[in-house]
Amino acid sequence: MTTAPRFAVVGHPNKGKSSIVATLSQNDAVAIALEPGTTRDSERYPLSVDGHLLYELIDTPGFQRPRRVLAWLQAHSHSASDRPDTVRAFVNQHRDDPRFHDECELLTPILDGAGIIYVVDGSVPYHQEHEAEMEILRWTGQPSLALINRIGEDDHGEQWRTALGQYFRIVRDFNAVTAPFETHLSLLRSFGQLAPQWETALEQAVEHLREQRRHRQKRAWALIADALSDMLGHAESARLGEDASRSALEVRLRQSWQDWQRKRELRLRREVEQLYQHHHLQRQEQHLEWEPGHDLFSERERRAWGVSRAYLATAGFGAGALGGAGVDALTAGHTLGAGALIGGVLGAAGSLFYSSKLDRLNLGPLSSGGREARFGPLRDPQFGYVVLGRALQHWYQITDRNHAGRDPLTLDNADSHWLDALPRSQRHALQKALQQSTRQQDEKRRQALREAVARAGEAFLEWRRK
């Protein structure tokens, strides 16, 4: 059975080693800090897909006394042929020496067969003190490559490439926070070129990661569709007694309905984040942070993600797109219109974003316990597009986020409408699926919505990549 490749990520302290490990192992639990010496002991981070171990990353401490280590090696080596054994002898002799704890920790996995990923910070000038580190690594005889990980704003990459090229066959620029997915795969293939015994395993790893990404994408869109179905079909109800205040009950049910919608959206966000292994995503608040005023029920969100009645009527959404939309309640100065809320809430025409104007509930027949009052489900044609647009935007930023990222996630808003990327032939199916989701749910309607959201997700992806 082929052993999965292992890579020891090594280098000077505080040069981004842990960030590299976090991104390549898809593990946002890896400790990353600005202070040198955060990593004191080697930690192993395996990456598996469907129970199949693809490779293992080993986060190591930084070099502390490379010149003294190299001096010892040179004093005890007789020829190039004994250099790996000399490195092993150094580790065996100094394993319990606190002065060389970090060097022994980082060299041990390499001596046990791990490949070397040497990380430097390309935003600082090259210094010859790194030559002792690189020479020690060369003495181990293990396959190795170098990564230039720019932490700061300055760029000294050319200096580094010239120096690193004398010690490593492959030198790559790799920003652990911003590197695209394809760059991750290219890095794996590079190791296959250095170590033929790993070539097959790493090619398989690339295919597994591609398949994982495709599966996650489909699963994320299904999660979005199911949340959208729940949110469009949700209603709040209560009993209205003869002596109860109708207006007070309406306010309470409306607030309960909105609170439920917010919680359902938050649950969807967490499900998508966990799907992509972002378990420790930092937030500025308890809820995922949008800019001020970017709440699910805000006017800004309606403008950013909603669609006007005119758009629905003219952009190929089908003749029935306005069914049940009622009369546009917004002033002529608004770009995007909205229809009347019907089915769950009856009364003055208005949109979801002006629900405070609605003063009547849908009341059932009188019984001994009073009448049942219901708020929802909502049939405003904009609401589904607001929820869908926000969900797809969140998904896109999660799928594009590396696990080394530690900045709080702040969601961007649209500057143009993503639906323009959806072929006209598919717009009617989306509108129909959204409309039917406000009615009694069954598996057939849920599946139709999943298919429509998947096509919308593809269009959103195309729109964002332009």
Coordinates of N, CA and C in Angstrom, one line a residue, residues 82-199:
D82 N 28.0 11.2 3.7 CA 27.5 10.9 5.0 C 26.7 12.0 5.6
R83 N 26.3 13.0 4.8 CA 25.6 14.2 5.4 C 24.3 13.9 6.0
P84 N 23.4 13.1 5.4 CA 22.1 12.7 6.0 C 22.3 12.0 7.4
D85 N 23.3 11.1 7.4 CA 23.6 10.5 8.7 C 24.2 11.4 9.7
T86 N 24.9 12.4 9.3 CA 25.4 13.4 10.2 C 24.3 14.3 10.8
V87 N 23.4 14.6 10.0 CA 22.2 15.4 10.5 C 21.5 14.5 11.5
R88 N 21.3 13.2 11.2 CA 20.6 12.3 12.2 C 21.4 12.2 13.5
A89 N 22.7 12.2 13.4 CA 23.5 12.1 14.6 C 23.4 13.4 15.4
F90 N 23.3 14.5 14.8 CA 23.1 15.8 15.5 C 21.8 15.7 16.3
V91 N 20.7 15.3 15.6 CA 19.4 15.2 16.3 C 19.4 14.2 17.5
N92 N 20.0 13.1 17.3 CA 20.1 12.1 18.3 C 20.9 12.6 19.5
Q93 N 21.9 13.4 19.3 CA 22.8 13.8 20.3 C 22.2 15.0 21.1
H94 N 21.4 15.8 20.4 CA 20.9 17.1 21.0 C 19.4 17.1 21.2
R95 N 18.8 16.0 21.1 CA 17.3 15.9 21.3 C 16.9 16.5 22.6
D96 N 17.6 16.3 23.6 CA 17.2 16.8 25.0 C 17.9 18.1 25.4
D97 N 18.6 18.7 24.4 CA 19.3 20.0 24.7 C 18.3 21.1 24.4
P98 N 17.9 21.9 25.4 CA 16.9 23.0 25.1 C 17.4 24.0 24.1
R99 N 18.7 24.2 24.0 CA 19.3 25.2 23.1 C 18.9 24.8 21.6
F100 N 18.7 23.5 21.3 CA 18.5 23.1 19.9 C 17.1 22.4 19.8
H101 N 16.2 22.7 20.8 CA 14.9 22.0 20.7 C 14.2 22.2 19.4
D102 N 14.2 23.5 18.9 CA 13.4 23.8 17.7 C 14.0 23.1 16.5
E103 N 15.4 23.1 16.4 CA 16.0 22.5 15.2 C 15.8 21.0 15.2
C104 N 15.8 20.4 16.4 CA 15.5 18.9 16.4 C 14.1 18.6 16.1
E105 N 13.2 19.5 16.5 CA 11.8 19.3 16.2 C 11.5 19.4 14.7
L106 N 12.1 20.3 14.0 CA 11.8 20.5 12.6 C 12.6 19.5 11.7
L107 N 13.7 19.0 12.2 CA 14.5 18.1 11.4 C 14.0 16.6 11.6
T108 N 13.4 16.3 12.7 CA 13.0 14.9 12.9 C 12.0 14.4 11.8
P109 N 10.9 15.1 11.5 CA 10.0 14.6 10.5 C 10.7 14.5 9.1
I110 N 11.7 15.3 8.8 CA 12.4 15.3 7.5 C 13.3 14.0 7.5
L111 N 13.9 13.7 8.6 CA 14.7 12.5 8.7 C 13.9 11.3 8.6
D112 N 12.6 11.4 9.0 CA 11.7 10.3 8.9 C 11.0 10.1 7.5
G113 N 11.4 11.0 6.6 CA 11.0 10.8 5.2 C 10.1 11.9 4.7
A114 N 9.8 13.0 5.4 CA 9.0 14.0 4.9 C 9.7 14.9 3.9
G115 N 9.0 15.3 2.9 CA 9.5 16.3 2.0 C 9.6 17.7 2.6
I116 N 10.3 18.6 2.0 CA 10.6 19.9 2.7 C 9.9 21.0 1.9
I117 N 9.1 21.8 2.6 CA 8.6 23.1 2.0 C 9.2 24.2 2.9
Y118 N 10.1 24.9 2.2 CA 10.9 25.9 2.9 C 10.2 27.3 2.6
V119 N 9.8 28.0 3.7 CA 9.0 29.2 3.5 C 9.8 30.4 3.9
V120 N 9.8 31.4 3.1 CA 10.4 32.7 3.4 C 9.4 33.8 3.2
D121 N 9.7 35.0 3.8 CA 8.9 36.2 3.6 C 9.5 37.1 2.6
G122 N 8.8 37.1 1.4 CA 9.4 37.9 0.3 C 9.2 39.4 0.5
S123 N 8.6 39.9 1.6 CA 8.4 41.3 1.8 C 9.6 41.9 2.5
V124 N 10.5 41.1 3.0 CA 11.7 41.6 3.6 C 12.9 41.2 2.8
P125 N 14.0 42.0 2.8 CA 15.2 41.7 2.0 C 15.8 40.4 2.4
Y126 N 16.4 39.8 1.4 CA 17.2 38.5 1.6 C 18.4 38.8 2.5
H127 N 18.7 37.9 3.4 CA 19.8 38.0 4.3 C 20.6 36.7 4.3
Q128 N 21.9 36.8 4.3 CA 22.7 35.5 4.2 C 22.5 34.6 5.4
E129 N 21.9 35.1 6.5 CA 21.7 34.2 7.7 C 20.8 33.0 7.3
H130 N 20.0 33.2 6.2 CA 19.2 32.1 5.8 C 20.0 31.0 5.1
E131 N 21.2 31.3 4.7 CA 22.0 30.3 3.9 C 22.3 29.1 4.8
A132 N 22.5 29.3 6.1 CA 22.8 28.2 7.0 C 21.6 27.3 7.1
E133 N 20.4 27.9 7.1 CA 19.2 27.0 7.2 C 19.0 26.2 5.9
M134 N 19.2 26.8 4.8 CA 19.1 26.1 3.5 C 20.1 25.1 3.3
E135 N 21.3 25.3 3.8 CA 22.4 24.3 3.7 C 22.1 23.1 4.6
I136 N 21.6 23.4 5.8 CA 21.2 22.2 6.6 C 20.1 21.4 6.0
L137 N 19.1 22.0 5.4 CA 18.1 21.3 4.7 C 18.6 20.5 3.5
R138 N 19.6 21.1 2.8 CA 20.2 20.3 1.7 C 20.9 19.1 2.2
W139 N 21.5 19.2 3.3 CA 22.2 18.0 3.9 C 21.3 16.8 4.2
T140 N 20.0 17.1 4.4 CA 19.1 16.0 4.7 C 18.9 15.1 3.5
G141 N 19.1 15.6 2.3 CA 18.9 14.8 1.1 C 17.5 14.6 0.7
Q142 N 16.5 15.2 1.4 CA 15.1 15.0 1.1 C 14.6 16.0 0.0
P143 N 13.6 15.5 -0.8 CA 13.0 16.4 -1.9 C 12.5 17.7 -1.2
S144 N 12.8 18.8 -1.9 CA 12.4 20.1 -1.3 C 12.1 21.1 -2.3
L145 N 11.2 22.1 -1.9 CA 10.9 23.3 -2.8 C 10.8 24.4 -1.8
A146 N 10.9 25.6 -2.4 CA 10.8 26.9 -1.6 C 9.6 27.7 -2.0
L147 N 8.9 28.3 -1.0 CA 7.8 29.1 -1.2 C 8.1 30.5 -0.7
I148 N 7.8 31.5 -1.6 CA 8.0 32.9 -1.2 C 6.6 33.4 -0.8
N149 N 6.4 33.6 0.5 CA 5.1 34.0 1.1 C 5.2 35.5 1.5
R150 N 4.7 36.4 0.8 CA 4.8 37.8 1.1 C 3.9 38.2 2.2
I151 N 4.4 38.6 3.4 CA 3.5 38.9 4.5 C 3.3 40.4 4.5
G152 N 4.3 41.2 4.2 CA 4.1 42.7 4.2 C 3.9 43.2 2.8
E153 N 4.0 44.6 2.7 CA 3.7 45.3 1.4 C 4.9 45.3 0.4
D154 N 6.1 45.3 0.9 CA 7.3 45.4 0.1 C 7.5 44.1 -0.7
D155 N 8.2 44.2 -1.8 CA 8.5 43.1 -2.7 C 10.0 42.9 -2.9
H156 N 10.6 41.9 -2.3 CA 12.0 41.6 -2.5 C 12.1 40.2 -3.2
G157 N 11.0 39.8 -3.9 CA 10.9 38.5 -4.4 C 12.1 38.1 -5.4
E158 N 12.6 39.1 -6.2 CA 13.6 38.8 -7.1 C 14.9 38.4 -6.4
Q159 N 15.2 39.1 -5.3 CA 16.4 38.7 -4.6 C 16.3 37.3 -4.0
W160 N 15.1 37.0 -3.5 CA 14.9 35.7 -2.9 C 14.9 34.6 -4.0
R161 N 14.3 34.9 -5.2 CA 14.3 33.8 -6.2 C 15.8 33.5 -6.7
T162 N 16.6 34.5 -6.7 CA 18.0 34.3 -7.1 C 18.7 33.4 -6.1
A163 N 18.5 33.7 -4.8 CA 19.2 33.0 -3.8 C 18.6 31.6 -3.6
L164 N 17.3 31.5 -3.6 CA 16.7 30.2 -3.4 C 16.9 29.2 -4.5
G165 N 17.1 29.8 -5.7 CA 17.3 28.9 -6.9 C 18.6 28.2 -6.8
Q166 N 19.5 28.6 -6.0 CA 20.8 27.9 -5.8 C 20.7 26.7 -4.9
Y167 N 19.6 26.6 -4.1 CA 19.4 25.5 -3.2 C 18.2 24.6 -3.5
F168 N 17.2 25.2 -4.2 CA 16.0 24.4 -4.5 C 15.7 24.4 -6.0
R169 N 15.3 23.2 -6.5 CA 14.9 23.1 -7.9 C 13.7 23.9 -8.3
I170 N 12.7 24.0 -7.3 CA 11.5 24.7 -7.6 C 11.3 25.8 -6.6
V171 N 11.1 27.0 -7.1 CA 10.8 28.1 -6.2 C 9.5 28.8 -6.7
R172 N 8.5 28.9 -5.8 CA 7.2 29.5 -6.1 C 6.8 30.6 -5.2
D173 N 6.1 31.6 -5.8 CA 5.4 32.6 -5.0 C 4.1 31.9 -4.5
F174 N 3.8 32.0 -3.2 CA 2.6 31.4 -2.7 C 2.1 32.2 -1.5
N175 N 1.0 33.0 -1.7 CA 0.4 33.7 -0.6 C -0.7 32.8 0.0
A176 N -0.4 32.4 1.3 CA -1.3 31.4 1.9 C -2.7 32.0 2.1
V177 N -2.9 33.3 2.1 CA -4.2 33.9 2.4 C -5.0 34.1 1.1
T178 N -4.3 34.4 0.0 CA -5.0 34.7 -1.2 C -4.8 33.8 -2.4
A179 N -3.9 32.8 -2.3 CA -3.6 31.9 -3.4 C -4.9 31.2 -3.8
P180 N -5.2 31.2 -5.1 CA -6.4 30.5 -5.6 C -6.3 29.0 -5.5
F181 N -7.4 28.3 -5.6 CA -7.4 26.8 -5.5 C -6.5 26.2 -6.5
E182 N -6.5 26.6 -7.7 CA -5.7 26.0 -8.7 C -4.2 26.1 -8.4
T183 N -3.8 27.1 -7.7 CA -2.4 27.3 -7.3 C -2.0 26.2 -6.2
H184 N -3.0 25.8 -5.4 CA -2.8 24.8 -4.4 C -2.5 23.5 -5.2
L185 N -3.3 23.2 -6.2 CA -3.1 22.0 -7.0 C -1.8 22.0 -7.7
S186 N -1.4 23.1 -8.2 CA -0.1 23.2 -9.0 C 1.0 22.9 -8.0
L187 N 0.9 23.3 -6.8 CA 2.0 23.1 -5.8 C 2.1 21.6 -5.5
L188 N 1.0 20.9 -5.4 CA 1.1 19.5 -5.2 C 1.8 18.8 -6.4
R189 N 1.4 19.2 -7.6 CA 2.0 18.6 -8.8 C 3.5 18.8 -8.8
S190 N 4.0 20.0 -8.3 CA 5.4 20.3 -8.3 C 6.1 19.3 -7.4
F191 N 5.6 18.9 -6.3 CA 6.3 17.9 -5.5 C 6.3 16.5 -6.2
G192 N 5.3 16.3 -7.0 CA 5.4 15.0 -7.8 C 6.5 15.0 -8.8
Q193 N 6.9 16.2 -9.3 CA 8.0 16.3 -10.2 C 9.4 16.1 -9.4
L194 N 9.4 16.5 -8.1 CA 10.6 16.3 -7.4 C 10.8 14.9 -6.9
A195 N 9.7 14.2 -6.6 CA 9.8 12.9 -5.9 C 8.9 11.9 -6.7
P196 N 9.5 11.2 -7.7 CA 8.7 10.3 -8.5 C 7.9 9.3 -7.7
Q197 N 8.3 8.9 -6.5 CA 7.6 7.9 -5.7 C 6.3 8.5 -5.2
W198 N 6.1 9.9 -5.3 CA 4.9 10.5 -4.8 C 4.0 11.0 -6.0
E199 N 4.5 10.8 -7.2 CA 3.8 11.4 -8.3 C 2.4 10.9 -8.5

